[in-house]
PDB file of C-alpha atoms in Angstrom:
ATOM      1  CA  UNK B   1      -0.005  -0.174   0.330  1.00 81.00           C
ATOM      2  CA  UNK B   2       1.300   3.165  -1.099  1.00 86.00           C
ATOM      3  CA  UNK B   3       0.478   6.613   1.208  1.00 81.00           C
ATOM      4  CA  UNK B   4      -1.383   9.080  -0.547  1.00 85.00           C
ATOM      5  CA  UNK B   5      -2.998  11.025   2.734  1.00 84.00           C
ATOM      6  CA  UNK B   6      -3.818  11.636   6.804  1.00 81.00           C
ATOM      7  CA  UNK B   7      -6.951  12.446   8.032  1.00 84.00           C
ATOM      8  CA  UNK B   8      -5.320  12.155  11.568  1.00 80.00           C
ATOM      9  CA  UNK B   9      -2.784   9.376  13.333  1.00 79.00           C
ATOM     10  CA  UNK B  10      -5.228   6.446  12.727  1.00 84.00           C
ATOM     11  CA  UNK B  11      -6.788   6.985   9.371  1.00 86.00           C
ATOM     12  CA  UNK B  12      -5.224   7.565   5.886  1.00 86.00           C
ATOM     13  CA  UNK B  13      -5.938   7.161   2.027  1.00 85.00           C
ATOM     14  CA  UNK B  14      -3.652   4.575   0.387  1.00 87.00           C
ATOM     15  CA  UNK B  15      -3.470   2.924  -3.210  1.00 85.00           C
ATOM     16  CA  UNK B  16      -2.692  -0.760  -3.910  1.00 83.00           C
ATOM     17  CA  UNK B  17      -0.428  -2.175  -6.812  1.00 82.00           C
ATOM     18  CA  UNK B  18      -3.620  -2.638  -8.703  1.00 82.00           C
ATOM     19  CA  UNK B  19      -4.063   1.352  -8.453  1.00 80.00           C
ATOM     20  CA  UNK B  20      -7.188   1.147  -6.584  1.00 82.00           C
ATOM     21  CA  UNK B  21      -7.578   3.461  -3.697  1.00 84.00           C
ATOM     22  CA  UNK B  22      -8.268   2.871   0.370  1.00 85.00           C
ATOM     23  CA  UNK B  23      -9.112   4.610   3.569  1.00 86.00           C
ATOM     24  CA  UNK B  24      -7.125   2.281   6.107  1.00 87.00           C
ATOM     25  CA  UNK B  25      -7.492   2.368   9.630  1.00 88.00           C
ATOM     26  CA  UNK B  26      -4.510   1.670  12.459  1.00 85.00           C
ATOM     27  CA  UNK B  27      -2.540   2.819  14.853  1.00 84.00           C
ATOM     28  CA  UNK B  28      -0.629   5.522  13.847  1.00 80.00           C
ATOM     29  CA  UNK B  29      -0.875   4.914  10.320  1.00 83.00           C
ATOM     30  CA  UNK B  30      -0.662   8.478   9.614  1.00 73.00           C
ATOM     31  CA  UNK B  31       1.786   9.621  11.311  1.00 78.00           C
ATOM     32  CA  UNK B  32       4.686  10.812  10.335  1.00 77.00           C
ATOM     33  CA  UNK B  33       4.092   9.401   6.592  1.00 81.00           C
ATOM     34  CA  UNK B  34       4.366  11.780   2.956  1.00 81.00           C
ATOM     35  CA  UNK B  35       3.121  10.873  -0.249  1.00 84.00           C
ATOM     36  CA  UNK B  36       4.482   7.757  -1.874  1.00 80.00           C
ATOM     37  CA  UNK B  37       5.407   6.409   0.987  1.00 82.00           C
ATOM     38  CA  UNK B  38       5.247   2.764   1.725  1.00 85.00           C
ATOM     39  CA  UNK B  39       2.107   1.382   4.665  1.00 85.00           C
ATOM     40  CA  UNK B  40       2.965  -1.938   5.596  1.00 81.00           C
ATOM     41  CA  UNK B  41      -0.293  -4.480   6.069  1.00 82.00           C
ATOM     42  CA  UNK B  42       0.251  -5.063   9.650  1.00 81.00           C
ATOM     43  CA  UNK B  43      -0.490  -1.632  10.505  1.00 83.00           C
ATOM     44  CA  UNK B  44      -3.647  -1.658   9.158  1.00 88.00           C
ATOM     45  CA  UNK B  45      -6.737  -2.949  11.348  1.00 86.00           C
ATOM     46  CA  UNK B  46      -9.256  -2.428   8.417  1.00 86.00           C
ATOM     47  CA  UNK B  47      -9.979  -0.976   5.247  1.00 84.00           C
ATOM     48  CA  UNK B  48     -12.348   0.951   3.509  1.00 83.00           C
ATOM     49  CA  UNK B  49     -12.524   1.356  -0.270  1.00 80.00           C
ATOM     50  CA  UNK B  50     -12.959   4.893  -1.385  1.00 76.00           C
ATOM     51  CA  UNK B  51     -15.625   5.271  -3.862  1.00 69.00           C
ATOM     52  CA  UNK B  52     -17.856   7.542  -3.823  1.00 50.00           C
ATOM     53  CA  UNK B  53     -21.033   5.348  -3.174  1.00 50.00           C
ATOM     54  CA  UNK B  54     -19.496   4.168   0.378  1.00 58.00           C
ATOM     55  CA  UNK B  55     -21.331   6.804   2.383  1.00 61.00           C
ATOM     56  CA  UNK B  56     -19.294   4.976   5.494  1.00 66.00           C
ATOM     57  CA  UNK B  57     -16.749   6.853   4.121  1.00 73.00           C
ATOM     58  CA  UNK B  58     -17.725  10.450   5.337  1.00 73.00           C
ATOM     59  CA  UNK B  59     -18.208   9.119   8.921  1.00 76.00           C
ATOM     60  CA  UNK B  60     -14.338   7.609   9.251  1.00 80.00           C
ATOM     61  CA  UNK B  61     -12.575  10.565   7.188  1.00 80.00           C
ATOM     62  CA  UNK B  62     -14.229  12.990  10.156  1.00 83.00           C
ATOM     63  CA  UNK B  63     -13.561  11.061  13.613  1.00 85.00           C
ATOM     64  CA  UNK B  64     -10.730  11.852  15.573  1.00 88.00           C
ATOM     65  CA  UNK B  65      -7.810   9.769  16.201  1.00 88.00           C
ATOM     66  CA  UNK B  66      -8.408   8.436  19.434  1.00 91.00           C
ATOM     67  CA  UNK B  67     -12.099   7.416  18.818  1.00 91.00           C
ATOM     68  CA  UNK B  68     -10.694   5.438  16.208  1.00 91.00           C
ATOM     69  CA  UNK B  69      -8.395   4.206  18.163  1.00 91.00           C
ATOM     70  CA  UNK B  70     -10.190   3.144  21.231  1.00 94.00           C
ATOM     71  CA  UNK B  71     -13.268   1.597  18.264  1.00 93.00           C
ATOM     72  CA  UNK B  72     -10.170  -0.872  17.154  1.00 91.00           C
ATOM     73  CA  UNK B  73      -9.381  -2.247  20.679  1.00 93.00           C
ATOM     74  CA  UNK B  74     -13.107  -2.210  21.254  1.00 95.00           C
ATOM     75  CA  UNK B  75     -13.464  -4.422  18.454  1.00 93.00           C
ATOM     76  CA  UNK B  76     -11.097  -6.630  19.163  1.00 93.00           C
ATOM     77  CA  UNK B  77     -12.168  -7.192  22.640  1.00 95.00           C
ATOM     78  CA  UNK B  78     -15.556  -7.443  21.272  1.00 94.00           C
ATOM     79  CA  UNK B  79     -14.827  -9.910  19.247  1.00 92.00           C
ATOM     80  CA  UNK B  80     -12.567 -11.888  21.631  1.00 93.00           C
ATOM     81  CA  UNK B  81     -15.164 -12.580  24.664  1.00 93.00           C
ATOM     82  CA  UNK B  82     -18.002 -12.512  22.039  1.00 90.00           C
ATOM     83  CA  UNK B  83     -17.225 -14.493  19.482  1.00 89.00           C
ATOM     84  CA  UNK B  84     -18.488 -12.071  17.133  1.00 87.00           C
ATOM     85  CA  UNK B  85     -17.587  -9.999  13.721  1.00 88.00           C
ATOM     86  CA  UNK B  86     -17.698  -7.138  13.142  1.00 88.00           C
ATOM     87  CA  UNK B  87     -18.347  -6.043   9.271  1.00 85.00           C
ATOM     88  CA  UNK B  88     -17.203  -2.814   7.975  1.00 84.00           C
ATOM     89  CA  UNK B  89     -21.198  -0.805   8.710  1.00 80.00           C
ATOM     90  CA  UNK B  90     -21.067  -2.048  12.444  1.00 84.00           C
ATOM     91  CA  UNK B  91     -17.140  -0.687  12.817  1.00 89.00           C
ATOM     92  CA  UNK B  92     -17.951   2.747  12.306  1.00 86.00           C
ATOM     93  CA  UNK B  93     -21.641   3.047  13.456  1.00 84.00           C
ATOM     94  CA  UNK B  94     -19.620   1.592  16.805  1.00 89.00           C
ATOM     95  CA  UNK B  95     -16.495   4.694  15.989  1.00 89.00           C
ATOM     96  CA  UNK B  96     -19.128   7.277  15.667  1.00 86.00           C
ATOM     97  CA  UNK B  97     -21.052   6.484  18.420  1.00 88.00           C
ATOM     98  CA  UNK B  98     -17.347   6.394  20.220  1.00 92.00           C
ATOM     99  CA  UNK B  99     -16.977  10.354  19.181  1.00 89.00           C
ATOM    100  CA  UNK B 100     -20.247  11.313  20.330  1.00 86.00           C
ATOM    101  CA  UNK B 101     -18.938   9.692  23.485  1.00 87.00           C
ATOM    102  CA  UNK B 102     -16.186  11.476  23.813  1.00 89.00           C
ATOM    103  CA  UNK B 103     -17.590  14.441  23.149  1.00 84.00           C
ATOM    104  CA  UNK B 104     -20.535  14.318  25.097  1.00 79.00           C
ATOM    105  CA  UNK B 105     -18.317  13.209  28.571  1.00 83.00           C
ATOM    106  CA  UNK B 106     -16.377  16.499  27.236  1.00 80.00           C
ATOM    107  CA  UNK B 107     -19.787  18.604  27.341  1.00 72.00           C
ATOM    108  CA  UNK B 108     -20.634  16.832  30.751  1.00 72.00           C
ATOM    109  CA  UNK B 109     -23.813  15.633  28.234  1.00 65.00           C
ATOM    110  CA  UNK B 110     -25.471  12.824  29.140  1.00 58.00           C
ATOM    111  CA  UNK B 111     -28.050  10.743  27.384  1.00 58.00           C
ATOM    112  CA  UNK B 112     -30.783   8.721  30.221  1.00 54.00           C
ATOM    113  CA  UNK B 113     -31.371   5.489  30.010  1.00 51.00           C
ATOM    114  CA  UNK B 114     -32.179   4.097  32.887  1.00 51.00           C
ATOM    115  CA  UNK B 115     -35.472   2.872  31.624  1.00 45.00           C
ATOM    116  CA  UNK B 116     -33.933   0.252  29.661  1.00 51.00           C
ATOM    117  CA  UNK B 117     -31.077  -0.596  32.059  1.00 61.00           C
ATOM    118  CA  UNK B 118     -33.577  -3.583  33.534  1.00 56.00           C
ATOM    119  CA  UNK B 119     -34.520  -5.033  30.554  1.00 61.00           C
ATOM    120  CA  UNK B 120     -30.707  -4.864  28.956  1.00 70.00           C
ATOM    121  CA  UNK B 121     -29.213  -6.543  31.891  1.00 72.00           C
ATOM    122  CA  UNK B 122     -32.120  -9.482  32.274  1.00 70.00           C
ATOM    123  CA  UNK B 123     -32.351  -9.722  28.158  1.00 72.00           C
ATOM    124  CA  UNK B 124     -28.252  -9.448  27.445  1.00 80.00           C
ATOM    125  CA  UNK B 125     -25.914 -10.251  30.316  1.00 83.00           C
ATOM    126  CA  UNK B 126     -22.936 -11.073  28.222  1.00 86.00           C
ATOM    127  CA  UNK B 127     -23.267  -8.208  26.263  1.00 88.00           C
ATOM    128  CA  UNK B 128     -23.537  -6.051  29.295  1.00 89.00           C
ATOM    129  CA  UNK B 129     -20.679  -7.836  30.719  1.00 93.00           C
ATOM    130  CA  UNK B 130     -18.470  -6.577  27.476  1.00 95.00           C
ATOM    131  CA  UNK B 131     -19.994  -3.461  27.376  1.00 94.00           C
ATOM    132  CA  UNK B 132     -18.691  -2.548  31.099  1.00 94.00           C
ATOM    133  CA  UNK B 133     -15.202  -3.614  30.202  1.00 96.00           C
ATOM    134  CA  UNK B 134     -15.134  -1.368  27.094  1.00 96.00           C
ATOM    135  CA  UNK B 135     -16.755   1.386  29.299  1.00 95.00           C
ATOM    136  CA  UNK B 136     -13.664   0.522  32.472  1.00 95.00           C
ATOM    137  CA  UNK B 137     -11.055   0.718  29.036  1.00 95.00           C
ATOM    138  CA  UNK B 138     -12.130   3.729  27.435  1.00 95.00           C
ATOM    139  CA  UNK B 139     -12.063   5.771  30.534  1.00 94.00           C
ATOM    140  CA  UNK B 140      -8.704   4.969  31.022  1.00 94.00           C
ATOM    141  CA  UNK B 141      -7.764   5.422  27.981  1.00 93.00           C
ATOM    142  CA  UNK B 142      -9.259   8.203  27.555  1.00 93.00           C
ATOM    143  CA  UNK B 143      -8.776   9.963  31.108  1.00 93.00           C
ATOM    144  CA  UNK B 144     -12.840  10.210  31.299  1.00 91.00           C
ATOM    145  CA  UNK B 145     -15.730   9.375  33.131  1.00 90.00           C
ATOM    146  CA  UNK B 146     -18.877   7.850  31.558  1.00 89.00           C
ATOM    147  CA  UNK B 147     -22.655   7.411  32.605  1.00 85.00           C
ATOM    148  CA  UNK B 148     -23.898   4.359  33.372  1.00 83.00           C
ATOM    149  CA  UNK B 149     -25.952   4.203  30.222  1.00 81.00           C
ATOM    150  CA  UNK B 150     -22.929   4.318  28.256  1.00 87.00           C
ATOM    151  CA  UNK B 151     -23.100   0.400  29.481  1.00 88.00           C
ATOM    152  CA  UNK B 152     -26.766   0.561  27.741  1.00 84.00           C
ATOM    153  CA  UNK B 153     -25.449   1.770  24.611  1.00 84.00           C
ATOM    154  CA  UNK B 154     -22.898   0.095  23.796  1.00 89.00           C
ATOM    155  CA  UNK B 155     -24.834  -3.434  24.554  1.00 87.00           C
ATOM    156  CA  UNK B 156     -27.355  -2.395  21.827  1.00 81.00           C
ATOM    157  CA  UNK B 157     -23.756  -2.583  19.109  1.00 84.00           C
ATOM    158  CA  UNK B 158     -23.132  -5.707  20.890  1.00 87.00           C
ATOM    159  CA  UNK B 159     -26.329  -7.368  20.228  1.00 81.00           C
ATOM    160  CA  UNK B 160     -26.588  -5.813  16.692  1.00 77.00           C
ATOM    161  CA  UNK B 161     -23.372  -7.224  15.489  1.00 80.00           C
ATOM    162  CA  UNK B 162     -25.527 -10.425  16.245  1.00 67.00           C
ATOM    163  CA  UNK B 163     -27.730  -9.601  13.889  1.00 64.00           C
ATOM    164  CA  UNK B 164     -27.994  -8.637  10.109  1.00 54.00           C
ATOM    165  CA  UNK B 165     -27.486  -4.769   9.995  1.00 51.00           C
ATOM    166  CA  UNK B 166     -29.799  -4.432  12.679  1.00 54.00           C
ATOM    167  CA  UNK B 167     -29.980  -0.468  13.582  1.00 61.00           C
ATOM    168  CA  UNK B 168     -29.341   0.289  17.204  1.00 64.00           C
ATOM    169  CA  UNK B 169     -33.276   1.796  16.882  1.00 71.00           C
ATOM    170  CA  UNK B 170     -34.430  -1.761  16.094  1.00 74.00           C
ATOM    171  CA  UNK B 171     -32.322  -3.304  18.359  1.00 74.00           C
ATOM    172  CA  UNK B 172     -34.566  -1.673  21.313  1.00 77.00           C
ATOM    173  CA  UNK B 173     -37.177  -1.640  19.676  1.00 82.00           C
ATOM    174  CA  UNK B 174     -36.949  -5.256  19.772  1.00 83.00           C
ATOM    175  CA  UNK B 175     -36.058  -5.398  23.647  1.00 82.00           C
ATOM    176  CA  UNK B 176     -39.109  -3.546  24.365  1.00 86.00           C
ATOM    177  CA  UNK B 177     -41.072  -6.251  22.432  1.00 90.00           C
ATOM    178  CA  UNK B 178     -38.543  -9.233  24.225  1.00 89.00           C
ATOM    179  CA  UNK B 179     -40.002  -7.909  27.828  1.00 88.00           C
ATOM    180  CA  UNK B 180     -42.731  -7.240  27.225  1.00 91.00           C
ATOM    181  CA  UNK B 181     -44.000 -10.541  25.961  1.00 93.00           C
ATOM    182  CA  UNK B 182     -41.450 -12.411  28.555  1.00 92.00           C
ATOM    183  CA  UNK B 183     -43.356 -10.294  31.514  1.00 91.00           C
ATOM    184  CA  UNK B 184     -46.613 -11.518  30.098  1.00 94.00           C
ATOM    185  CA  UNK B 185     -45.171 -14.955  30.971  1.00 93.00           C
ATOM    186  CA  UNK B 186     -44.488 -14.497  34.077  1.00 92.00           C
ATOM    187  CA  UNK B 187     -46.541 -12.883  35.247  1.00 93.00           C
ATOM    188  CA  UNK B 188     -49.727 -15.174  33.274  1.00 93.00           C
ATOM    189  CA  UNK B 189     -47.947 -18.006  35.139  1.00 91.00           C
ATOM    190  CA  UNK B 190     -46.639 -16.290  37.697  1.00 89.00           C
ATOM    191  CA  UNK B 191     -43.727 -18.259  37.744  1.00 87.00           C
ATOM    192  CA  UNK B 192     -39.986 -16.317  37.973  1.00 86.00           C
ATOM    193  CA  UNK B 193     -38.456 -17.231  35.251  1.00 85.00           C
ATOM    194  CA  UNK B 194     -34.577 -18.716  35.327  1.00 83.00           C
ATOM    195  CA  UNK B 195     -32.585 -16.750  33.306  1.00 78.00           C
ATOM    196  CA  UNK B 196     -29.741 -19.146  33.695  1.00 74.00           C
ATOM    197  CA  UNK B 197     -31.699 -21.651  32.130  1.00 78.00           C
ATOM    198  CA  UNK B 198     -31.091 -23.535  29.095  1.00 70.00           C
ATOM    199  CA  UNK B 199     -34.730 -23.430  28.304  1.00 80.00           C
ATOM    200  CA  UNK B 200     -35.362 -19.711  28.901  1.00 83.00           C
ATOM    201  CA  UNK B 201     -32.423 -19.006  26.811  1.00 76.00           C
ATOM    202  CA  UNK B 202     -33.983 -21.495  24.447  1.00 79.00           C
ATOM    203  CA  UNK B 203     -37.617 -18.752  24.822  1.00 86.00           C
ATOM    204  CA  UNK B 204     -35.270 -15.562  24.307  1.00 84.00           C
ATOM    205  CA  UNK B 205     -33.407 -17.236  21.080  1.00 76.00           C
ATOM    206  CA  UNK B 206     -36.908 -18.270  19.350  1.00 82.00           C
ATOM    207  CA  UNK B 207     -38.157 -14.960  20.903  1.00 87.00           C
ATOM    208  CA  UNK B 208     -35.627 -13.045  18.997  1.00 82.00           C
ATOM    209  CA  UNK B 209     -35.147 -14.700  15.299  1.00 77.00           C
ATOM    210  CA  UNK B 210     -39.302 -14.256  14.890  1.00 85.00           C
ATOM    211  CA  UNK B 211     -38.896 -10.811  16.193  1.00 86.00           C
ATOM    212  CA  UNK B 212     -36.750  -9.332  13.915  1.00 81.00           C
ATOM    213  CA  UNK B 213     -38.545 -10.976  11.193  1.00 80.00           C
ATOM    214  CA  UNK B 214     -42.085  -9.303  12.489  1.00 87.00           C
ATOM    215  CA  UNK B 215     -39.857  -5.676  13.042  1.00 84.00           C
ATOM    216  CA  UNK B 216     -38.390  -6.211   9.603  1.00 76.00           C
ATOM    217  CA  UNK B 217     -41.508  -7.231   8.127  1.00 78.00           C
ATOM    218  CA  UNK B 218     -39.779  -9.892   6.138  1.00 68.00           C
ATOM    219  CA  UNK B 219     -41.995 -12.513   4.193  1.00 67.00           C
ATOM    220  CA  UNK B 220     -42.644 -15.385   6.929  1.00 61.00           C
ATOM    221  CA  UNK B 221     -43.586 -18.801   5.823  1.00 59.00           C
ATOM    222  CA  UNK B 222     -45.797 -21.412   7.672  1.00 59.00           C
ATOM    223  CA  UNK B 223     -44.085 -24.530   8.367  1.00 55.00           C
ATOM    224  CA  UNK B 224     -46.820 -26.948   7.648  1.00 60.00           C
ATOM    225  CA  UNK B 225     -47.761 -28.187  10.439  1.00 64.00           C
ATOM    226  CA  UNK B 226     -50.822 -30.294  10.685  1.00 70.00           C
ATOM    227  CA  UNK B 227     -53.733 -27.997  12.810  1.00 74.00           C
ATOM    228  CA  UNK B 228     -54.554 -31.438  14.460  1.00 80.00           C
ATOM    229  CA  UNK B 229     -52.005 -30.618  16.551  1.00 75.00           C
ATOM    230  CA  UNK B 230     -52.533 -26.930  17.398  1.00 74.00           C
ATOM    231  CA  UNK B 231     -55.834 -28.028  18.572  1.00 83.00           C
ATOM    232  CA  UNK B 232     -54.524 -30.987  20.412  1.00 85.00           C
ATOM    233  CA  UNK B 233     -51.750 -28.561  21.708  1.00 83.00           C
ATOM    234  CA  UNK B 234     -54.252 -26.532  23.396  1.00 86.00           C
ATOM    235  CA  UNK B 235     -56.551 -29.059  24.796  1.00 88.00           C
ATOM    236  CA  UNK B 236     -53.145 -30.906  26.005  1.00 87.00           C
ATOM    237  CA  UNK B 237     -51.356 -27.135  27.746  1.00 88.00           C
ATOM    238  CA  UNK B 238     -55.081 -24.546  27.822  1.00 91.00           C
ATOM    239  CA  UNK B 239     -53.310 -22.713  30.400  1.00 93.00           C
ATOM    240  CA  UNK B 240     -50.423 -22.107  28.391  1.00 92.00           C
ATOM    241  CA  UNK B 241     -52.322 -21.375  25.553  1.00 92.00           C
ATOM    242  CA  UNK B 242     -53.704 -18.849  27.048  1.00 94.00           C
ATOM    243  CA  UNK B 243     -50.702 -17.190  27.800  1.00 94.00           C
ATOM    244  CA  UNK B 244     -49.657 -17.081  24.022  1.00 94.00           C
ATOM    245  CA  UNK B 245     -53.007 -15.880  23.427  1.00 94.00           C
ATOM    246  CA  UNK B 246     -52.181 -12.946  25.400  1.00 95.00           C
ATOM    247  CA  UNK B 247     -48.649 -12.785  23.765  1.00 95.00           C
ATOM    248  CA  UNK B 248     -50.057 -12.263  20.333  1.00 94.00           C
ATOM    249  CA  UNK B 249     -52.512 -10.123  21.436  1.00 95.00           C
ATOM    250  CA  UNK B 250     -49.880  -7.877  22.675  1.00 95.00           C
ATOM    251  CA  UNK B 251     -47.705  -7.951  19.308  1.00 94.00           C
ATOM    252  CA  UNK B 252     -50.652  -7.366  17.536  1.00 94.00           C
ATOM    253  CA  UNK B 253     -51.156  -4.329  19.164  1.00 93.00           C
ATOM    254  CA  UNK B 254     -47.350  -3.374  18.977  1.00 92.00           C
ATOM    255  CA  UNK B 255     -46.554  -4.385  15.692  1.00 91.00           C
ATOM    256  CA  UNK B 256     -49.501  -4.998  13.652  1.00 92.00           C
ATOM    257  CA  UNK B 257     -48.989  -9.197  13.139  1.00 91.00           C
ATOM    258  CA  UNK B 258     -50.753 -11.860  13.326  1.00 92.00           C
ATOM    259  CA  UNK B 259     -49.446 -14.777  14.752  1.00 90.00           C
ATOM    260  CA  UNK B 260     -49.872 -18.041  12.663  1.00 88.00           C
ATOM    261  CA  UNK B 261     -51.116 -21.199  13.755  1.00 87.00           C
ATOM    262  CA  UNK B 262     -47.668 -22.504  13.664  1.00 85.00           C
ATOM    263  CA  UNK B 263     -46.201 -19.451  16.061  1.00 88.00           C
ATOM    264  CA  UNK B 264     -48.493 -20.348  18.669  1.00 89.00           C
ATOM    265  CA  UNK B 265     -47.991 -23.843  18.281  1.00 88.00           C
ATOM    266  CA  UNK B 266     -44.080 -23.026  18.454  1.00 87.00           C
ATOM    267  CA  UNK B 267     -45.143 -20.470  21.610  1.00 91.00           C
ATOM    268  CA  UNK B 268     -46.960 -22.708  23.857  1.00 91.00           C
ATOM    269  CA  UNK B 269     -44.288 -25.556  23.478  1.00 88.00           C
ATOM    270  CA  UNK B 270     -41.247 -22.808  25.106  1.00 89.00           C
ATOM    271  CA  UNK B 271     -43.658 -21.148  26.979  1.00 92.00           C
ATOM    272  CA  UNK B 272     -44.440 -24.145  29.179  1.00 90.00           C
ATOM    273  CA  UNK B 273     -40.848 -25.523  28.916  1.00 87.00           C
ATOM    274  CA  UNK B 274     -39.860 -21.862  30.719  1.00 89.00           C
ATOM    275  CA  UNK B 275     -42.764 -21.911  32.583  1.00 88.00           C
ATOM    276  CA  UNK B 276     -42.869 -25.669  33.865  1.00 82.00           C
ATOM    277  CA  UNK B 277     -39.181 -26.750  34.028  1.00 65.00           C
TER     278      UNK B 277
END
């Protein structure tokens, strides 16, 4: 890679052997470089093809060197701890958040998200634990003090990476729906759900997949279950069936989506397992 110009110490414009221009990110990658200098491949932590169509470039090249450096470390830690993979979209989204987070800390601006903290901790314990590590890292590296709400916002970014390019807004909507459904199950069954159990994990995973499709308005196909099976399930688990009916009503009210018979059969199974084992 041949150096062309620097945006800051951590971002530079380079050209490869084929003459294609790239924006590359790396610690000190643009420091002290002059046009024509060689950029070692091992110093490049992330690259973006320099095309007018790539709207992420404007964001990347406008961020501070500190924000990019912190993002690189945060991505490395998150990928190692959670086994996730940041694509350029997720990386840019996180970097933009980190840059704004640093600005807010300097100006003492706090985005309160206390209402969401309880459900986030309940729904995404692994991501929350890593988000707390990230906050500690940022505070140490940037010498700032961050509010507790940043753990929530960073958790959403980590959760986003696990799905197909969700936005933070979509993840927040997903969290509210999940929390509402889990509240219904707990209240209607009169049982406190064991968040550490395998059945709880399977239930939440099933709900996430279902709700993501609903939120994104993706076409859903029935599995073609025998209608008689649905009738038998409702007869065998009448109380659980009533709970699922309330879940279906809740989803309809919040999203406009009407659960299918197949959806209800699967939910009856999951709700029974999570509340009886």
